[in-house]
Amino acid sequence: KVISRNGVKPFRDNPPTLDSIARILSTGTIVEGSVQKSGDRLRVTVEIVDAATSTRLDSKVIERTMGNLFLLEDELAEEVAGLLRRRIGREIRLRETAAATTSVKARELVMRADALRGEAEALTGPDSVEGGKALQLLRQADSLYEGAENADPKWVGPLIDRGWVSLISALRHSGVASDDALRRAIMYAARALRRSPDNALALELRGAALYSLAVRLPNNDSVFKQLLGSAETDLNRAVAIDRARASAWGWLTHVNIARGDLGTAESDAKTAFAVDAYLEDAPRILWSLYRALIIGGNIPGAWDWCLRGARDFPSNPQFVDCRVTLLAEDTTKRPNPVAAWKLVAEGDTMEPQERATAKGRPYLPTFRRMMATIVLARAGQKDSARAVAARARALVANDEVLSIDLKYDDAYLHLVLGDQMGAIELLSESLAKRPSRSQLVGRHDRWKQLHANKAFTDLVSLPQKVR
């Protein structure tokens, strides 16, 4: 229920207290704000307020020049809508939990577990201690969900939540610990589906866990394809049952990118973004759209979604990564090494090596440097590019997994430097460890210079129309 513009107009010039407005209009949330002018610049501050308690729930500051009033108005409306949608999504979760069980104890345990899980997901601190604390909080949440499951054995919600906790834990681990956590997530989903075969949440959980396991078992192409096919089946069933499951559409996007079906991936991501009513999954969906477009060679489209992510989620380092990558891959723009290294510094501030490792993304700081190195090479600073790449190689030399990632990006650097055979040799070494990537590599637009090279076409799976 939204009060119309005319409904709130009487309070504009002589507003009563917020609790009086809430009582008169029977509303739970109030949007208020202020406008300040300095020279030709306007600053708009908007706040979301809990009408019952007058507590400020969220806020946003937007600045624009006077000449951009229409742009300011459009962005302000979009920002307020985003703030409200995210807030309402949390409220909906609380109401759904309250309605799903008659057990007061089970409901309270789930709410406490949700709070711990949210706290754990927010912990991305700059040292390994904080990463360990996140895992400890997730274990505590799992214990509370288990208690809720015991308090109301008919309620499948806590069982599914335990699966998501296992999946989140897997993303913070590596190696055997990660694989084991993913298998636990699959087990919880299977248990939930035995009780409720058409449960879209359980199907999404199993599909997401199967996909995550597939991309972590890179040395067996047949197992990869089998897991990916099972993930796709579960996720397609989930969205067939509930077409508004934005997060399931988002996982389908990842599956189709892994399969090399970029057109379907882009379509799924756009569907996910359109049905994400409460913007719970928006960063991941925006990232998926960017990935599908840049791999497919739609650089302007990739810029659009990357910059939207940077605007809407300025503290998310992924939208630093996509900008420095686009500076490396966008050949229509003049190479700008200064801008690239500025983004590297920004990414390191948001997500230094310790934090990236704690979040299960240890290669990303090196990845950003390799993208900036490619910008150097494009700008003609080839000796500097080679020197930076040599330091990166030395840094990951003792880590087999990171070395595989580096060889893939190093191959691109060799291609930009004009060494096609060196690029193909590095790609061959990388794909020997991760053969499941070959089809996607064949479709990635960055390698189009190699499409006429038989050594490359023998290495990867190119679509018939490209051959």
mmCIF file with all atom_site columns, N, CA and C in Angstrom, residues 228-280:
data_model
loop_
_atom_site.group_PDB
_atom_site.id
_atom_site.type_symbol
_atom_site.label_atom_id
_atom_site.label_alt_id
_atom_site.label_comp_id
_atom_site.label_asym_id
_atom_site.label_entity_id
_atom_site.label_seq_id
_atom_site.pdbx_PDB_ins_code
_atom_site.Cartn_x
_atom_site.Cartn_y
_atom_site.Cartn_z
_atom_site.occupancy
_atom_site.B_iso_or_equiv
_atom_site.pdbx_formal_charge
_atom_site.auth_seq_id
_atom_site.auth_comp_id
_atom_site.auth_asym_id
_atom_site.auth_atom_id
_atom_site.pdbx_PDB_model_num
ATOM 1   N N  . LEU A 1 228 ? 26.587 -30.346 -14.256 1.00 0.00 ? 228 LEU A N  1
ATOM 2   C CA . LEU A 1 228 ? 25.990 -29.142 -14.823 1.00 0.00 ? 228 LEU A CA 1
ATOM 3   C C  . LEU A 1 228 ? 24.599 -29.445 -15.376 1.00 0.00 ? 228 LEU A C  1
ATOM 4   N N  . GLY A 1 229 ? 24.445 -30.609 -16.021 1.00 0.00 ? 229 GLY A N  1
ATOM 5   C CA . GLY A 1 229 ? 23.137 -30.995 -16.544 1.00 0.00 ? 229 GLY A CA 1
ATOM 6   C C  . GLY A 1 229 ? 22.122 -31.195 -15.436 1.00 0.00 ? 229 GLY A C  1
ATOM 7   N N  . SER A 1 230 ? 22.540 -31.827 -14.327 1.00 0.00 ? 230 SER A N  1
ATOM 8   C CA . SER A 1 230 ? 21.636 -32.023 -13.189 1.00 0.00 ? 230 SER A CA 1
ATOM 9   C C  . SER A 1 230 ? 21.258 -30.691 -12.561 1.00 0.00 ? 230 SER A C  1
ATOM 10  N N  . ALA A 1 231 ? 22.229 -29.767 -12.458 1.00 0.00 ? 231 ALA A N  1
ATOM 11  C CA . ALA A 1 231 ? 21.943 -28.439 -11.914 1.00 0.00 ? 231 ALA A CA 1
ATOM 12  C C  . ALA A 1 231 ? 20.922 -27.709 -12.775 1.00 0.00 ? 231 ALA A C  1
ATOM 13  N N  . GLU A 1 232 ? 21.111 -27.792 -14.090 1.00 0.00 ? 232 GLU A N  1
ATOM 14  C CA . GLU A 1 232 ? 20.181 -27.133 -15.008 1.00 0.00 ? 232 GLU A CA 1
ATOM 15  C C  . GLU A 1 232 ? 18.768 -27.699 -14.867 1.00 0.00 ? 232 GLU A C  1
ATOM 16  N N  . THR A 1 233 ? 18.650 -29.021 -14.728 1.00 0.00 ? 233 THR A N  1
ATOM 17  C CA . THR A 1 233 ? 17.344 -29.653 -14.573 1.00 0.00 ? 233 THR A CA 1
ATOM 18  C C  . THR A 1 233 ? 16.642 -29.158 -13.320 1.00 0.00 ? 233 THR A C  1
ATOM 19  N N  . ASP A 1 234 ? 17.365 -29.126 -12.194 1.00 0.00 ? 234 ASP A N  1
ATOM 20  C CA . ASP A 1 234 ? 16.766 -28.662 -10.937 1.00 0.00 ? 234 ASP A CA 1
ATOM 21  C C  . ASP A 1 234 ? 16.353 -27.201 -11.022 1.00 0.00 ? 234 ASP A C  1
ATOM 22  N N  . LEU A 1 235 ? 17.215 -26.372 -11.581 1.00 0.00 ? 235 LEU A N  1
ATOM 23  C CA . LEU A 1 235 ? 16.921 -24.935 -11.627 1.00 0.00 ? 235 LEU A CA 1
ATOM 24  C C  . LEU A 1 235 ? 15.770 -24.638 -12.582 1.00 0.00 ? 235 LEU A C  1
ATOM 25  N N  . ASN A 1 236 ? 15.706 -25.356 -13.696 1.00 0.00 ? 236 ASN A N  1
ATOM 26  C CA . ASN A 1 236 ? 14.569 -25.178 -14.612 1.00 0.00 ? 236 ASN A CA 1
ATOM 27  C C  . ASN A 1 236 ? 13.258 -25.591 -13.945 1.00 0.00 ? 236 ASN A C  1
ATOM 28  N N  . ARG A 1 237 ? 13.293 -26.657 -13.149 1.00 0.00 ? 237 ARG A N  1
ATOM 29  C CA . ARG A 1 237 ? 12.093 -27.053 -12.410 1.00 0.00 ? 237 ARG A CA 1
ATOM 30  C C  . ARG A 1 237 ? 11.714 -25.985 -11.393 1.00 0.00 ? 237 ARG A C  1
ATOM 31  N N  . ALA A 1 238 ? 12.721 -25.403 -10.729 1.00 0.00 ? 238 ALA A N  1
ATOM 32  C CA . ALA A 1 238 ? 12.447 -24.379 -9.715  1.00 0.00 ? 238 ALA A CA 1
ATOM 33  C C  . ALA A 1 238 ? 11.734 -23.174 -10.322 1.00 0.00 ? 238 ALA A C  1
ATOM 34  N N  . VAL A 1 239 ? 12.211 -22.690 -11.477 1.00 0.00 ? 239 VAL A N  1
ATOM 35  C CA . VAL A 1 239 ? 11.586 -21.505 -12.069 1.00 0.00 ? 239 VAL A CA 1
ATOM 36  C C  . VAL A 1 239 ? 10.275 -21.838 -12.755 1.00 0.00 ? 239 VAL A C  1
ATOM 37  N N  . ALA A 1 240 ? 10.084 -23.120 -13.136 1.00 0.00 ? 240 ALA A N  1
ATOM 38  C CA . ALA A 1 240 ? 8.790  -23.519 -13.682 1.00 0.00 ? 240 ALA A CA 1
ATOM 39  C C  . ALA A 1 240 ? 7.724  -23.503 -12.591 1.00 0.00 ? 240 ALA A C  1
ATOM 40  N N  . ILE A 1 241 ? 8.111  -23.888 -11.370 1.00 0.00 ? 241 ILE A N  1
ATOM 41  C CA . ILE A 1 241 ? 7.189  -23.879 -10.233 1.00 0.00 ? 241 ILE A CA 1
ATOM 42  C C  . ILE A 1 241 ? 6.945  -22.464 -9.743  1.00 0.00 ? 241 ILE A C  1
ATOM 43  N N  . ASP A 1 242 ? 8.007  -21.659 -9.695  1.00 0.00 ? 242 ASP A N  1
ATOM 44  C CA . ASP A 1 242 ? 7.899  -20.282 -9.196  1.00 0.00 ? 242 ASP A CA 1
ATOM 45  C C  . ASP A 1 242 ? 8.725  -19.377 -10.109 1.00 0.00 ? 242 ASP A C  1
ATOM 46  N N  . ARG A 1 243 ? 8.070  -18.779 -11.081 1.00 0.00 ? 243 ARG A N  1
ATOM 47  C CA . ARG A 1 243 ? 8.784  -17.951 -12.063 1.00 0.00 ? 243 ARG A CA 1
ATOM 48  C C  . ARG A 1 243 ? 9.339  -16.674 -11.458 1.00 0.00 ? 243 ARG A C  1
ATOM 49  N N  . ALA A 1 244 ? 8.931  -16.346 -10.233 1.00 0.00 ? 244 ALA A N  1
ATOM 50  C CA . ALA A 1 244 ? 9.439  -15.140 -9.577  1.00 0.00 ? 244 ALA A CA 1
ATOM 51  C C  . ALA A 1 244 ? 10.689 -15.426 -8.736  1.00 0.00 ? 244 ALA A C  1
ATOM 52  N N  . ARG A 1 245 ? 11.251 -16.643 -8.829  1.00 0.00 ? 245 ARG A N  1
ATOM 53  C CA . ARG A 1 245 ? 12.462 -16.972 -8.079  1.00 0.00 ? 245 ARG A CA 1
ATOM 54  C C  . ARG A 1 245 ? 13.669 -16.361 -8.768  1.00 0.00 ? 245 ARG A C  1
ATOM 55  N N  . ALA A 1 246 ? 13.925 -15.088 -8.467  1.00 0.00 ? 246 ALA A N  1
ATOM 56  C CA . ALA A 1 246 ? 15.005 -14.355 -9.134  1.00 0.00 ? 246 ALA A CA 1
ATOM 57  C C  . ALA A 1 246 ? 16.356 -15.033 -8.929  1.00 0.00 ? 246 ALA A C  1
ATOM 58  N N  . SER A 1 247 ? 16.606 -15.505 -7.709  1.00 0.00 ? 247 SER A N  1
ATOM 59  C CA . SER A 1 247 ? 17.911 -16.118 -7.440  1.00 0.00 ? 247 SER A CA 1
ATOM 60  C C  . SER A 1 247 ? 18.099 -17.401 -8.246  1.00 0.00 ? 247 SER A C  1
ATOM 61  N N  . ALA A 1 248 ? 17.012 -18.162 -8.476  1.00 0.00 ? 248 ALA A N  1
ATOM 62  C CA . ALA A 1 248 ? 17.129 -19.368 -9.303  1.00 0.00 ? 248 ALA A CA 1
ATOM 63  C C  . ALA A 1 248 ? 17.458 -19.003 -10.748 1.00 0.00 ? 248 ALA A C  1
ATOM 64  N N  . TRP A 1 249 ? 16.815 -17.949 -11.264 1.00 0.00 ? 249 TRP A N  1
ATOM 65  C CA . TRP A 1 249 ? 17.168 -17.464 -12.604 1.00 0.00 ? 249 TRP A CA 1
ATOM 66  C C  . TRP A 1 249 ? 18.643 -17.041 -12.642 1.00 0.00 ? 249 TRP A C  1
ATOM 67  N N  . GLY A 1 250 ? 19.112 -16.442 -11.547 1.00 0.00 ? 250 GLY A N  1
ATOM 68  C CA . GLY A 1 250 ? 20.516 -16.040 -11.493 1.00 0.00 ? 250 GLY A CA 1
ATOM 69  C C  . GLY A 1 250 ? 21.459 -17.225 -11.556 1.00 0.00 ? 250 GLY A C  1
ATOM 70  N N  . TRP A 1 251 ? 21.139 -18.303 -10.822 1.00 0.00 ? 251 TRP A N  1
ATOM 71  C CA . TRP A 1 251 ? 21.974 -19.502 -10.886 1.00 0.00 ? 251 TRP A CA 1
ATOM 72  C C  . TRP A 1 251 ? 21.922 -20.133 -12.276 1.00 0.00 ? 251 TRP A C  1
ATOM 73  N N  . LEU A 1 252 ? 20.756 -20.088 -12.918 1.00 0.00 ? 252 LEU A N  1
ATOM 74  C CA . LEU A 1 252 ? 20.652 -20.589 -14.300 1.00 0.00 ? 252 LEU A CA 1
ATOM 75  C C  . LEU A 1 252 ? 21.570 -19.811 -15.228 1.00 0.00 ? 252 LEU A C  1
ATOM 76  N N  . THR A 1 253 ? 21.701 -18.521 -14.973 1.00 0.00 ? 253 THR A N  1
ATOM 77  C CA . THR A 1 253 ? 22.611 -17.701 -15.772 1.00 0.00 ? 253 THR A CA 1
ATOM 78  C C  . THR A 1 253 ? 24.027 -18.255 -15.684 1.00 0.00 ? 253 THR A C  1
ATOM 79  N N  . HIS A 1 254 ? 24.473 -18.559 -14.462 1.00 0.00 ? 254 HIS A N  1
ATOM 80  C CA . HIS A 1 254 ? 25.821 -19.096 -14.273 1.00 0.00 ? 254 HIS A CA 1
ATOM 81  C C  . HIS A 1 254 ? 25.980 -20.440 -14.988 1.00 0.00 ? 254 HIS A C  1
ATOM 82  N N  . VAL A 1 255 ? 24.960 -21.287 -14.884 1.00 0.00 ? 255 VAL A N  1
ATOM 83  C CA . VAL A 1 255 ? 25.015 -22.597 -15.545 1.00 0.00 ? 255 VAL A CA 1
ATOM 84  C C  . VAL A 1 255 ? 25.183 -22.433 -17.048 1.00 0.00 ? 255 VAL A C  1
ATOM 85  N N  . ASN A 1 256 ? 24.404 -21.524 -17.635 1.00 0.00 ? 256 ASN A N  1
ATOM 86  C CA . ASN A 1 256 ? 24.466 -21.351 -19.088 1.00 0.00 ? 256 ASN A CA 1
ATOM 87  C C  . ASN A 1 256 ? 25.758 -20.682 -19.545 1.00 0.00 ? 256 ASN A C  1
ATOM 88  N N  . ILE A 1 257 ? 26.326 -19.825 -18.705 1.00 0.00 ? 257 ILE A N  1
ATOM 89  C CA . ILE A 1 257 ? 27.644 -19.280 -19.031 1.00 0.00 ? 257 ILE A CA 1
ATOM 90  C C  . ILE A 1 257 ? 28.667 -20.412 -19.031 1.00 0.00 ? 257 ILE A C  1
ATOM 91  N N  . ALA A 1 258 ? 28.608 -21.278 -18.021 1.00 0.00 ? 258 ALA A N  1
ATOM 92  C CA . ALA A 1 258 ? 29.546 -22.405 -17.948 1.00 0.00 ? 258 ALA A CA 1
ATOM 93  C C  . ALA A 1 258 ? 29.383 -23.333 -19.150 1.00 0.00 ? 258 ALA A C  1
ATOM 94  N N  . ARG A 1 259 ? 28.151 -23.473 -19.650 1.00 0.00 ? 259 ARG A N  1
ATOM 95  C CA . ARG A 1 259 ? 27.896 -24.314 -20.828 1.00 0.00 ? 259 ARG A CA 1
ATOM 96  C C  . ARG A 1 259 ? 28.303 -23.622 -22.122 1.00 0.00 ? 259 ARG A C  1
ATOM 97  N N  . GLY A 1 260 ? 28.543 -22.314 -22.063 1.00 0.00 ? 260 GLY A N  1
ATOM 98  C CA . GLY A 1 260 ? 28.879 -21.560 -23.265 1.00 0.00 ? 260 GLY A CA 1
ATOM 99  C C  . GLY A 1 260 ? 27.669 -21.039 -24.017 1.00 0.00 ? 260 GLY A C  1
ATOM 100 N N  . ASP A 1 261 ? 26.466 -21.181 -23.434 1.00 0.00 ? 261 ASP A N  1
ATOM 101 C CA . ASP A 1 261 ? 25.231 -20.707 -24.076 1.00 0.00 ? 261 ASP A CA 1
ATOM 102 C C  . ASP A 1 261 ? 24.969 -19.272 -23.616 1.00 0.00 ? 261 ASP A C  1
ATOM 103 N N  . LEU A 1 262 ? 25.671 -18.328 -24.239 1.00 0.00 ? 262 LEU A N  1
ATOM 104 C CA . LEU A 1 262 ? 25.666 -16.949 -23.752 1.00 0.00 ? 262 LEU A CA 1
ATOM 105 C C  . LEU A 1 262 ? 24.336 -16.246 -24.011 1.00 0.00 ? 262 LEU A C  1
ATOM 106 N N  . GLY A 1 263 ? 23.671 -16.574 -25.119 1.00 0.00 ? 263 GLY A N  1
ATOM 107 C CA . GLY A 1 263 ? 22.380 -15.948 -25.403 1.00 0.00 ? 263 GLY A CA 1
ATOM 108 C C  . GLY A 1 263 ? 21.345 -16.291 -24.350 1.00 0.00 ? 263 GLY A C  1
ATOM 109 N N  . THR A 1 264 ? 21.268 -17.573 -23.986 1.00 0.00 ? 264 THR A N  1
ATOM 110 C CA . THR A 1 264 ? 20.330 -17.992 -22.943 1.00 0.00 ? 264 THR A CA 1
ATOM 111 C C  . THR A 1 264 ? 20.740 -17.412 -21.598 1.00 0.00 ? 264 THR A C  1
ATOM 112 N N  . ALA A 1 265 ? 22.046 -17.345 -21.332 1.00 0.00 ? 265 ALA A N  1
ATOM 113 C CA . ALA A 1 265 ? 22.523 -16.773 -20.071 1.00 0.00 ? 265 ALA A CA 1
ATOM 114 C C  . ALA A 1 265 ? 22.080 -15.319 -19.935 1.00 0.00 ? 265 ALA A C  1
ATOM 115 N N  . GLU A 1 266 ? 22.231 -14.541 -20.997 1.00 0.00 ? 266 GLU A N  1
ATOM 116 C CA . GLU A 1 266 ? 21.820 -13.138 -20.950 1.00 0.00 ? 266 GLU A CA 1
ATOM 117 C C  . GLU A 1 266 ? 20.309 -13.018 -20.729 1.00 0.00 ? 266 GLU A C  1
ATOM 118 N N  . SER A 1 267 ? 19.542 -13.853 -21.419 1.00 0.00 ? 267 SER A N  1
ATOM 119 C CA . SER A 1 267 ? 18.090 -13.833 -21.271 1.00 0.00 ? 267 SER A CA 1
ATOM 120 C C  . SER A 1 267 ? 17.677 -14.184 -19.843 1.00 0.00 ? 267 SER A C  1
ATOM 121 N N  . ASP A 1 268 ? 18.318 -15.220 -19.271 1.00 0.00 ? 268 ASP A N  1
ATOM 122 C CA . ASP A 1 268 ? 18.000 -15.628 -17.898 1.00 0.00 ? 268 ASP A CA 1
ATOM 123 C C  . ASP A 1 268 ? 18.344 -14.523 -16.905 1.00 0.00 ? 268 ASP A C  1
ATOM 124 N N  . ALA A 1 269 ? 19.482 -13.863 -17.111 1.00 0.00 ? 269 ALA A N  1
ATOM 125 C CA . ALA A 1 269 ? 19.888 -12.796 -16.194 1.00 0.00 ? 269 ALA A CA 1
ATOM 126 C C  . ALA A 1 269 ? 18.914 -11.625 -16.241 1.00 0.00 ? 269 ALA A C  1
ATOM 127 N N  . LYS A 1 270 ? 18.467 -11.273 -17.433 1.00 0.00 ? 270 LYS A N  1
ATOM 128 C CA . LYS A 1 270 ? 17.495 -10.179 -17.545 1.00 0.00 ? 270 LYS A CA 1
ATOM 129 C C  . LYS A 1 270 ? 16.170 -10.549 -16.891 1.00 0.00 ? 270 LYS A C  1
ATOM 130 N N  . THR A 1 271 ? 15.761 -11.814 -17.032 1.00 0.00 ? 271 THR A N  1
ATOM 131 C CA . THR A 1 271 ? 14.557 -12.269 -16.343 1.00 0.00 ? 271 THR A CA 1
ATOM 132 C C  . THR A 1 271 ? 14.746 -12.182 -14.837 1.00 0.00 ? 271 THR A C  1
ATOM 133 N N  . ALA A 1 272 ? 15.913 -12.614 -14.357 1.00 0.00 ? 272 ALA A N  1
ATOM 134 C CA . ALA A 1 272 ? 16.202 -12.558 -12.920 1.00 0.00 ? 272 ALA A CA 1
ATOM 135 C C  . ALA A 1 272 ? 16.096 -11.135 -12.399 1.00 0.00 ? 272 ALA A C  1
ATOM 136 N N  . PHE A 1 273 ? 16.676 -10.202 -13.141 1.00 0.00 ? 273 PHE A N  1
ATOM 137 C CA . PHE A 1 273 ? 16.663 -8.810  -12.692 1.00 0.00 ? 273 PHE A CA 1
ATOM 138 C C  . PHE A 1 273 ? 15.242 -8.249  -12.708 1.00 0.00 ? 273 PHE A C  1
ATOM 139 N N  . ALA A 1 274 ? 14.449 -8.646  -13.701 1.00 0.00 ? 274 ALA A N  1
ATOM 140 C CA . ALA A 1 274 ? 13.081 -8.137  -13.818 1.00 0.00 ? 274 ALA A CA 1
ATOM 141 C C  . ALA A 1 274 ? 12.190 -8.636  -12.686 1.00 0.00 ? 274 ALA A C  1
ATOM 142 N N  . VAL A 1 275 ? 12.406 -9.890  -12.221 1.00 0.00 ? 275 VAL A N  1
ATOM 143 C CA . VAL A 1 275 ? 11.519 -10.449 -11.201 1.00 0.00 ? 275 VAL A CA 1
ATOM 144 C C  . VAL A 1 275 ? 12.086 -10.323 -9.791  1.00 0.00 ? 275 VAL A C  1
ATOM 145 N N  . ASP A 1 276 ? 13.262 -9.706  -9.656  1.00 0.00 ? 276 ASP A N  1
ATOM 146 C CA . ASP A 1 276 ? 13.861 -9.551  -8.322  1.00 0.00 ? 276 ASP A CA 1
ATOM 147 C C  . ASP A 1 276 ? 13.175 -8.408  -7.585  1.00 0.00 ? 276 ASP A C  1
ATOM 148 N N  . ALA A 1 277 ? 11.979 -8.677  -7.089  1.00 0.00 ? 277 ALA A N  1
ATOM 149 C CA . ALA A 1 277 ? 11.129 -7.625  -6.510  1.00 0.00 ? 277 ALA A CA 1
ATOM 150 C C  . ALA A 1 277 ? 11.791 -6.900  -5.349  1.00 0.00 ? 277 ALA A C  1
ATOM 151 N N  . TYR A 1 278 ? 12.609 -7.611  -4.572  1.00 0.00 ? 278 TYR A N  1
ATOM 152 C CA . TYR A 1 278 ? 13.174 -7.001  -3.371  1.00 0.00 ? 278 TYR A CA 1
ATOM 153 C C  . TYR A 1 278 ? 14.685 -6.803  -3.462  1.00 0.00 ? 278 TYR A C  1
ATOM 154 N N  . LEU A 1 279 ? 15.244 -6.916  -4.684  1.00 0.00 ? 279 LEU A N  1
ATOM 155 C CA . LEU A 1 279 ? 16.657 -6.646  -4.953  1.00 0.00 ? 279 LEU A CA 1
ATOM 156 C C  . LEU A 1 279 ? 17.581 -7.449  -4.049  1.00 0.00 ? 279 LEU A C  1
ATOM 157 N N  . GLU A 1 280 ? 17.156 -8.654  -3.655  1.00 0.00 ? 280 GLU A N  1
ATOM 158 C CA . GLU A 1 280 ? 17.990 -9.473  -2.786  1.00 0.00 ? 280 GLU A CA 1
ATOM 159 C C  . GLU A 1 280 ? 19.203 -10.018 -3.530  1.00 0.00 ? 280 GLU A C  1
#
